[in-house]
Short mmCIF file of C-alpha atoms in Angstrom, two decimals:
data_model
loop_
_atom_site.label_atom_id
_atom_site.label_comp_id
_atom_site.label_asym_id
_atom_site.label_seq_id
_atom_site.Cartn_x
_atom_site.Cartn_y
_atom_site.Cartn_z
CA UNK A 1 -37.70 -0.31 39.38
CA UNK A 2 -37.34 -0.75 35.84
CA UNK A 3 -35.72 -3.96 34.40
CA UNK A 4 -35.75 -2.05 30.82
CA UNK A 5 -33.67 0.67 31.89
CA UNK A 6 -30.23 -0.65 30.41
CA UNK A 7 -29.85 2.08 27.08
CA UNK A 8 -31.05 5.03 29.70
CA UNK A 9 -28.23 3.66 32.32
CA UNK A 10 -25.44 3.44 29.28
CA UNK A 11 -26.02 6.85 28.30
CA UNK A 12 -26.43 8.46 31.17
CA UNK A 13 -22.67 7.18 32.32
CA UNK A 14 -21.69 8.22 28.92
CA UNK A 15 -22.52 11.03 28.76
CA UNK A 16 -21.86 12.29 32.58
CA UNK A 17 -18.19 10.71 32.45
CA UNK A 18 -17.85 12.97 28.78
CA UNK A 19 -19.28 15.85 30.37
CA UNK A 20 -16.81 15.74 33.56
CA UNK A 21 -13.76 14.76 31.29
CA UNK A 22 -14.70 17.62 28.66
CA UNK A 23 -13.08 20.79 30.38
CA UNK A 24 -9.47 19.22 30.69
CA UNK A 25 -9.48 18.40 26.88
CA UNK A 26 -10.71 21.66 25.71
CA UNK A 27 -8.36 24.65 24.64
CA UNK A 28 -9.10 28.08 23.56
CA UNK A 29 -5.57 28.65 22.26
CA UNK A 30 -5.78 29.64 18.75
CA UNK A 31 -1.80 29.04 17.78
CA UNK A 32 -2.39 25.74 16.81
CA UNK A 33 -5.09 26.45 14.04
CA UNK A 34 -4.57 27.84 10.57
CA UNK A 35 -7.75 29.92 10.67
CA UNK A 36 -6.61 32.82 9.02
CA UNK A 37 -7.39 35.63 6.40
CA UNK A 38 -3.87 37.10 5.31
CA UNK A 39 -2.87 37.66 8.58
CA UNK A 40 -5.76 38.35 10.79
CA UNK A 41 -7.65 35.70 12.58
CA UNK A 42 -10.83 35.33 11.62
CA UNK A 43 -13.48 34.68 14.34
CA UNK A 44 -13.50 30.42 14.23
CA UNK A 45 -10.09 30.63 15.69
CA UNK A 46 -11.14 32.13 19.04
CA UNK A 47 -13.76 29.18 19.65
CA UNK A 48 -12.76 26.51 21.78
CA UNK A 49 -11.71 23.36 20.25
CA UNK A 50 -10.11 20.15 21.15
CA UNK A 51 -6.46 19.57 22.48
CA UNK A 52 -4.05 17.80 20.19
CA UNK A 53 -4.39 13.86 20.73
CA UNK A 54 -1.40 11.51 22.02
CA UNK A 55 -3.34 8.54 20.42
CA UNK A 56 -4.66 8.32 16.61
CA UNK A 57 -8.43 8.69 16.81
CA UNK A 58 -9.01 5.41 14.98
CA UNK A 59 -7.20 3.39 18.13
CA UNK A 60 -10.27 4.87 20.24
CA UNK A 61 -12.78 4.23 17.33
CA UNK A 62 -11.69 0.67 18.07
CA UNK A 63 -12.41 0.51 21.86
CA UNK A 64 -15.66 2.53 21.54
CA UNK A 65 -17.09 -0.01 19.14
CA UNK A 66 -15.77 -2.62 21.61
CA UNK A 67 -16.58 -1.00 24.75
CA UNK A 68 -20.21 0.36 24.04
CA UNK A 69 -21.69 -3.01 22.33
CA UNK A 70 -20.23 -4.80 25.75
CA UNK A 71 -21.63 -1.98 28.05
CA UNK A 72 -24.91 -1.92 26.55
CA UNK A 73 -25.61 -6.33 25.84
CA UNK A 74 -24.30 -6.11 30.18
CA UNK A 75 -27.21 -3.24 30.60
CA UNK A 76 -29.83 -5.36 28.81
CA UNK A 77 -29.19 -8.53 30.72
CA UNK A 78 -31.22 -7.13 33.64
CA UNK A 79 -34.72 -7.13 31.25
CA UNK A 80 -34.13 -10.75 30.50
CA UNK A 81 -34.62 -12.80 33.85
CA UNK A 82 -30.43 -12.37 34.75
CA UNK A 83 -30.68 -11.92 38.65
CA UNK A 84 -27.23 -9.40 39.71
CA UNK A 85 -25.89 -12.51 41.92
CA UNK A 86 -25.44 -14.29 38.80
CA UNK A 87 -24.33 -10.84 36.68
CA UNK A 88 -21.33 -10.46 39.03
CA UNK A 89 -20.17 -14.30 39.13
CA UNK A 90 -20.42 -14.24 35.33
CA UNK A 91 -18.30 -11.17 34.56
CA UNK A 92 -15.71 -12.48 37.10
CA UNK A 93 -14.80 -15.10 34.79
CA UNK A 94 -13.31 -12.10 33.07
CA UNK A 95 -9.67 -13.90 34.06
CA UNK A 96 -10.23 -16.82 31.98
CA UNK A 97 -11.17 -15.09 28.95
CA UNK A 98 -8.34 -13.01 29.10
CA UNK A 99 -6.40 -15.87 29.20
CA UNK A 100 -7.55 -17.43 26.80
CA UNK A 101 -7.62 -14.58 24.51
CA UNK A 102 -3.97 -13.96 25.46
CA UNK A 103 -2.75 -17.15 24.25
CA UNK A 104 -4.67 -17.31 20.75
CA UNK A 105 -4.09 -13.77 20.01
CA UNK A 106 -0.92 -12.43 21.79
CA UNK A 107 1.10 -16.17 22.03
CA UNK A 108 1.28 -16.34 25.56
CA UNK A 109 1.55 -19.22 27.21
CA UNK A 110 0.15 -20.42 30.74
CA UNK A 111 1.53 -22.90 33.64
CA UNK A 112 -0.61 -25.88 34.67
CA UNK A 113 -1.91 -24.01 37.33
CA UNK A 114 -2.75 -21.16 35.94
CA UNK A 115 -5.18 -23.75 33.32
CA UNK A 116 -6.62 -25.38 36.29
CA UNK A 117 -7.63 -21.83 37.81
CA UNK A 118 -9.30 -21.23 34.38
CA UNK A 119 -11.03 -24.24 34.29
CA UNK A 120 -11.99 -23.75 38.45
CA UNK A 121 -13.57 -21.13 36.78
CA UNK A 122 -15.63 -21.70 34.44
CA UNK A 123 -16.99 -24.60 36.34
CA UNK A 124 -18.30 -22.28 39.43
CA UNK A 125 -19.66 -19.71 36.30
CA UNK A 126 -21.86 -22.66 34.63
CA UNK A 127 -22.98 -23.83 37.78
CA UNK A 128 -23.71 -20.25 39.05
CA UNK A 129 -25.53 -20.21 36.23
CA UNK A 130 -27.42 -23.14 36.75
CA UNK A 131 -28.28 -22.42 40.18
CA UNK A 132 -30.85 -20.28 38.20
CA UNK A 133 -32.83 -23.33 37.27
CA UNK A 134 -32.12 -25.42 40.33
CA UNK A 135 -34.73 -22.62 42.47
CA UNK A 136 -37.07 -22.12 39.66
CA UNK A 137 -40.49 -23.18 40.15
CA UNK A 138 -41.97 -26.05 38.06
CA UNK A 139 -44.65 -23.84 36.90
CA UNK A 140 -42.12 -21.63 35.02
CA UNK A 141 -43.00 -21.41 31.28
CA UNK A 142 -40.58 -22.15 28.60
CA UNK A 143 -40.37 -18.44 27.72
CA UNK A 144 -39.12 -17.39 30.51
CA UNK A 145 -36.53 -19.80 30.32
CA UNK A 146 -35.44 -18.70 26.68
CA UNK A 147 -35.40 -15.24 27.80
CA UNK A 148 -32.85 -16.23 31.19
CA UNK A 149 -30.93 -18.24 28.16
CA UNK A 150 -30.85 -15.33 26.07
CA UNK A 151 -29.61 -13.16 28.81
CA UNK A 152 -27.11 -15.26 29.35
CA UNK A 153 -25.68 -14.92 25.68
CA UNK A 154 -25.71 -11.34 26.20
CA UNK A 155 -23.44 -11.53 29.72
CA UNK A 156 -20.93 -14.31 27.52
CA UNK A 157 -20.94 -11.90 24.52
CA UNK A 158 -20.19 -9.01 26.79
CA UNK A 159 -17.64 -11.05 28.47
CA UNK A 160 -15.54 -11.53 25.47
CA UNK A 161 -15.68 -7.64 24.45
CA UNK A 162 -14.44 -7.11 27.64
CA UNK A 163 -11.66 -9.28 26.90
CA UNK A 164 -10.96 -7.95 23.66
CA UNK A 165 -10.98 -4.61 24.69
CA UNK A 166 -8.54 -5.10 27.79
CA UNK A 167 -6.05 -6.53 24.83
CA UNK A 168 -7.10 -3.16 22.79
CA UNK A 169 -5.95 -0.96 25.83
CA UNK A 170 -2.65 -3.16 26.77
CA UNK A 171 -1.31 -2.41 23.03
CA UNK A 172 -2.50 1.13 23.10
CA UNK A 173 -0.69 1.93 26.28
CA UNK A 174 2.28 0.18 25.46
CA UNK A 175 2.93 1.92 21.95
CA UNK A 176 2.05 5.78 22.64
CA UNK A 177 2.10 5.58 26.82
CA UNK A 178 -0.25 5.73 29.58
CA UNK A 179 -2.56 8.12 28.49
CA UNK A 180 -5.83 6.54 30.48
CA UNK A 181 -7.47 10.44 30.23
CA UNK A 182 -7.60 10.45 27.28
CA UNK A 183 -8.89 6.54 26.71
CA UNK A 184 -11.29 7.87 29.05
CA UNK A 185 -12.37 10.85 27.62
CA UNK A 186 -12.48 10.05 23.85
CA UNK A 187 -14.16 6.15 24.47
CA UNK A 188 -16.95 8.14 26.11
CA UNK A 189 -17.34 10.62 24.10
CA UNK A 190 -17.41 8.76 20.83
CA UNK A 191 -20.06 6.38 22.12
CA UNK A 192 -22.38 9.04 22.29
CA UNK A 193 -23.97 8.83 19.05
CA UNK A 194 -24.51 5.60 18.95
CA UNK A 195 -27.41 6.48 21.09
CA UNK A 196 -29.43 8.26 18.29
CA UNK A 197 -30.37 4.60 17.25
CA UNK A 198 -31.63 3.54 20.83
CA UNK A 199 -33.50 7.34 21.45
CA UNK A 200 -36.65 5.69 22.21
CA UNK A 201 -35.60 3.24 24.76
CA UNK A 202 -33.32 6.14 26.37
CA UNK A 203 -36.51 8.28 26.90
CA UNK A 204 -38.06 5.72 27.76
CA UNK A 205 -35.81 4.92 30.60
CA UNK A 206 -35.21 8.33 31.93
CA UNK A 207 -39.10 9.19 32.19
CA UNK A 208 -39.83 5.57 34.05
CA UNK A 209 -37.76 7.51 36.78
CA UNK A 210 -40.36 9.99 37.65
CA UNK A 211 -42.55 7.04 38.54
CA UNK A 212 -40.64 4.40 39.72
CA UNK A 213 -43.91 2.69 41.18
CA UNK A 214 -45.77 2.09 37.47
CA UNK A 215 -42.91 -0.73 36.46
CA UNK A 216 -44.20 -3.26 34.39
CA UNK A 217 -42.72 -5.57 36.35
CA UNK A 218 -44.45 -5.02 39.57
CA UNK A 219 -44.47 -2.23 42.05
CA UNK A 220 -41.41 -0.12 43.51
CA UNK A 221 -42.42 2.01 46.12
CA UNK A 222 -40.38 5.27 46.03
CA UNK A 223 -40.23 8.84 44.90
CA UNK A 224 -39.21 10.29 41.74
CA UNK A 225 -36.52 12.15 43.71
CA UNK A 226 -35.15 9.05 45.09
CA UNK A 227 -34.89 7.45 41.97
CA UNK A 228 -32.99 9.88 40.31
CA UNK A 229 -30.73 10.00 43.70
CA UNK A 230 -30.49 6.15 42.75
CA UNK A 231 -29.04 7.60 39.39
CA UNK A 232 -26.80 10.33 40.48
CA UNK A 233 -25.06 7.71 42.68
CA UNK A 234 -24.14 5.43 40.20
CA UNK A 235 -22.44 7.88 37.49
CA UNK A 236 -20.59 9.09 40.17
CA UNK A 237 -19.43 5.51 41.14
CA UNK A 238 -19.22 4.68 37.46
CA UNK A 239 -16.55 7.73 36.95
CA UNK A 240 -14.87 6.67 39.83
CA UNK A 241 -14.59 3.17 38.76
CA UNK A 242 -13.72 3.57 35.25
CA UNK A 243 -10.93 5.77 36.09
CA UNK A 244 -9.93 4.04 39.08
CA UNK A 245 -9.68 0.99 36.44
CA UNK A 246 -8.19 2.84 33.31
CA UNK A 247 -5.56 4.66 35.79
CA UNK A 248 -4.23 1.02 37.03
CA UNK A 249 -4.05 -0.30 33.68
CA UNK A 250 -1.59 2.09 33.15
CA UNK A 251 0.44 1.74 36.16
CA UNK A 252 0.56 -1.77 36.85
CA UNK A 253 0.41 -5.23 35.32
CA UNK A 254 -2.75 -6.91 34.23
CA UNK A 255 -1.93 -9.32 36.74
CA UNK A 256 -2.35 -6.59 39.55
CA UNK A 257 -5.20 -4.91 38.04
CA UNK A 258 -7.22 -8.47 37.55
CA UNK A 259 -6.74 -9.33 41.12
CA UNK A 260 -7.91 -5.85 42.29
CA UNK A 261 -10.74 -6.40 40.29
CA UNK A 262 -11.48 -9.89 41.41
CA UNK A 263 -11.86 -8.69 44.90
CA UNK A 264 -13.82 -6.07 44.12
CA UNK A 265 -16.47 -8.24 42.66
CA UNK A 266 -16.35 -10.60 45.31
CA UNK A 267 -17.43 -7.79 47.74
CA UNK A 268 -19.78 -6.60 45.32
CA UNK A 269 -21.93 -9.87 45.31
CA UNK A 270 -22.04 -10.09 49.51
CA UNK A 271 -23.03 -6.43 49.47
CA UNK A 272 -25.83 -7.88 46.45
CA UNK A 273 -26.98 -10.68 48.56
CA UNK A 274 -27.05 -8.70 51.99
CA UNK A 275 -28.76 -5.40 50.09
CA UNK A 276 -31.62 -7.35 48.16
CA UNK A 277 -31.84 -10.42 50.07
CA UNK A 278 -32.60 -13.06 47.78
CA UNK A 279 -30.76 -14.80 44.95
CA UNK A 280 -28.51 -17.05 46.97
CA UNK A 281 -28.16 -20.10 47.22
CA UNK A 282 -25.86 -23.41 47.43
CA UNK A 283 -25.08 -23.79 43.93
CA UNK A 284 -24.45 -19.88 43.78
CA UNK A 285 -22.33 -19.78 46.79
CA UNK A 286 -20.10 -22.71 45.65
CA UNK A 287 -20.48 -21.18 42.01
CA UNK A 288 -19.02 -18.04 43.26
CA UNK A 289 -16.32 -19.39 45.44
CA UNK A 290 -14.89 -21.16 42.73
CA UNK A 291 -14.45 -18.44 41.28
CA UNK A 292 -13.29 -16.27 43.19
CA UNK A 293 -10.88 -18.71 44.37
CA UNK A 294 -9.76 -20.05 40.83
CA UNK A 295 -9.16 -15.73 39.72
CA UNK A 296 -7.35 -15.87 43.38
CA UNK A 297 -5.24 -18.59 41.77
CA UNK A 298 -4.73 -17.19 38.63
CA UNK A 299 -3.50 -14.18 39.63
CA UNK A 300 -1.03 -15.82 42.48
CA UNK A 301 0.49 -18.06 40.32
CA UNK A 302 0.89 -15.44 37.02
CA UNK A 303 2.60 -13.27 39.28
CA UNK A 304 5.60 -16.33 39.38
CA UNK A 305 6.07 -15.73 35.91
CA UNK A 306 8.53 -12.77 36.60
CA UNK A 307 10.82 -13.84 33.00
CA UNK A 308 7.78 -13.22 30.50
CA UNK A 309 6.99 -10.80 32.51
CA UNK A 310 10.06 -8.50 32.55
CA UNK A 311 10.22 -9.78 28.67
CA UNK A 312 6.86 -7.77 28.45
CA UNK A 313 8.12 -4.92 30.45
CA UNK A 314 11.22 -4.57 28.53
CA UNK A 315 9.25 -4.66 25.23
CA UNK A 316 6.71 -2.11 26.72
CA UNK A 317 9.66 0.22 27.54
CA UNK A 318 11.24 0.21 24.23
CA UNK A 319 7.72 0.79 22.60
CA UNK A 320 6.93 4.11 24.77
CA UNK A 321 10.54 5.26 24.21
CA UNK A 322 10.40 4.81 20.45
CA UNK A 323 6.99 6.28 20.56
CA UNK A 324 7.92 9.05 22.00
CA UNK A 325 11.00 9.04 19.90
CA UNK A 326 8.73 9.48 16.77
CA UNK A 327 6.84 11.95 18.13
CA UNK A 328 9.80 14.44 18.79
CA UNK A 329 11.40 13.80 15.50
CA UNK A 330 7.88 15.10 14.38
CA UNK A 331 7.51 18.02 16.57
CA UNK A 332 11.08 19.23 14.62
CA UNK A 333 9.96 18.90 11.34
#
């Protein structure tokens, strides 16, 4: 309906996942406060206010730096020629760039498979991404071209954050514990003014909804009421996904979560291709089963590795216990 929609889309999910997370980080307990004249309360202390935090507020200033430049560059990629068939293969090359971000920033190190799954990988995302060009008609002007090439910086850029912030998470779970709630609540809820910079294209988003049929890039027959139906539907599968996702994190190993993922996005691009009914093609479909296959892999032969990865457990256990070690000895004084 609207290609141009992608700040509108971020902060709507923003600000409907903040909204629905609000009430179970809110307390109107005044004991914790200081609020007081001599003795007596004064009247601040009886407004509601935020529950203490398990997690320094700078470790979610990271990921909402992170995690809103990523969500917002994968938003944008619709308004530059970036068909969703090649959107989904792209971000499922999410394994390899954990990997490789794992071993130049954490030290891990990989099996030969587990390299040749990478590189499976980002073989079937370039030529997913080429398959672009393959169908394109020769009459297609340069332009348009450097705006499908520019699109796909945005998806690599986002890509990376992704990455980076899965590595952000990992550490931030295994020093104070598995509090995904709270990653959830506070990553949302600090992206929020970021917004005040992109107010125009928000409004201008929101109000294309009431007339889904004046695009500017072609018609979309359709009420207003179905288009913000369209909406509703995905914030509540964004809230649903992002704590599905957050809630794994903490409860099993990347390995686990990655493969979870990985199938997810495989069924998202048949449901893509069946829904809309074009963007597919042979370079695409081989694009896409390599990989799918090569995160299929990947995953399979990580979860081999069972000495570096009760090494990591181990070392995650000891940081939670001595985390919450700390935070008792704290609670005394």
């Amino acid at each position: 309906m609207n290609p141009r929609i992608g700040s509108a889309l971020t902060f709507s999910q923003m600000m409907f996942i903040t909204l629905q997370s609000l009430p179970g980080f809110i307390t109107f307990d005044s004991s914790s406060t200081r609020i007081e004249e001599g003795n007596r309360k004064t009247w601040l202390s009886y407004l509601p206010r935020l529950k203490p935090r398990q997690v320094p507020i700078m470790r979610w200033f990271s990921q909402v730096l992170v995690h809103t430049t990523g969500s917002l560059l994968n938003n944008w990629a619709f308004a530059f020629n970036v068909p969703l068939t090649v959107l989904i293969v792209f971000r499922s090359a999410g394994l390899a760039v954990s990997m490789v971000l794992g071993y130049f920033v954490l030290g891990r190190r990989y099996s030969a498979i587990q390299v040749t799954s990478v590189l499976v990988v980002s073989s079937g995302a370039v030529l997913a991404t080429l398959s672009k060009t393959s169908t394109a008609s020769s009459t297609v002007e340069l332009v348009d071209m450097q705006r499908y090439g520019l699109g796909i910086v945005m998806i690599v850029t986002s890509l990376l954050l992704t990455g980076i912030l899965g590595l952000l998470q990992e550490q931030t779970y295994k020093e104070y514990g598995p509090f995904w709630k709270e990653g959830v609540f506070y990553t949302h809820l600090l992206s929020l003014p970021v917004f005040l910079f992109l107010a125009r294209d928000v409004k201008q988003g929101l109000a294309s909804l009431n007339y889904p049929g004046s695009s500017v890039s072609g018609p979309a027959p359709g009420s207003a009421f179905s288009s913000w139906l369209i909406l509703s539907g995905n914030l509540v599968s964004q809230l649903l996904c992002v704590s599905g996702v957050n809630k794994l994190t903490s409860r099993v190993s990347s390995v686990s979560t990655n493969l979870v993922l990985t199938t997810r996005k495989a069924i998202s691009l048949c449901l893509s291709v069946w829904w809309f009914g074009s963007g597919w093609n042979a370079e695409l479909a081989i694009g896409a089963c390599m990989v799918f296959a090569g995160s299929l892999a990947f995953s399979l032969a990580s979860s081999g590795t069972s000495v570096s990865s009760s090494e990591d457990d181990r070392e995650s256990a000891r940081d939670v216990h001595s985390s919450k070690r700390r935070k008792g000895k704290s609670k005394k004084e």
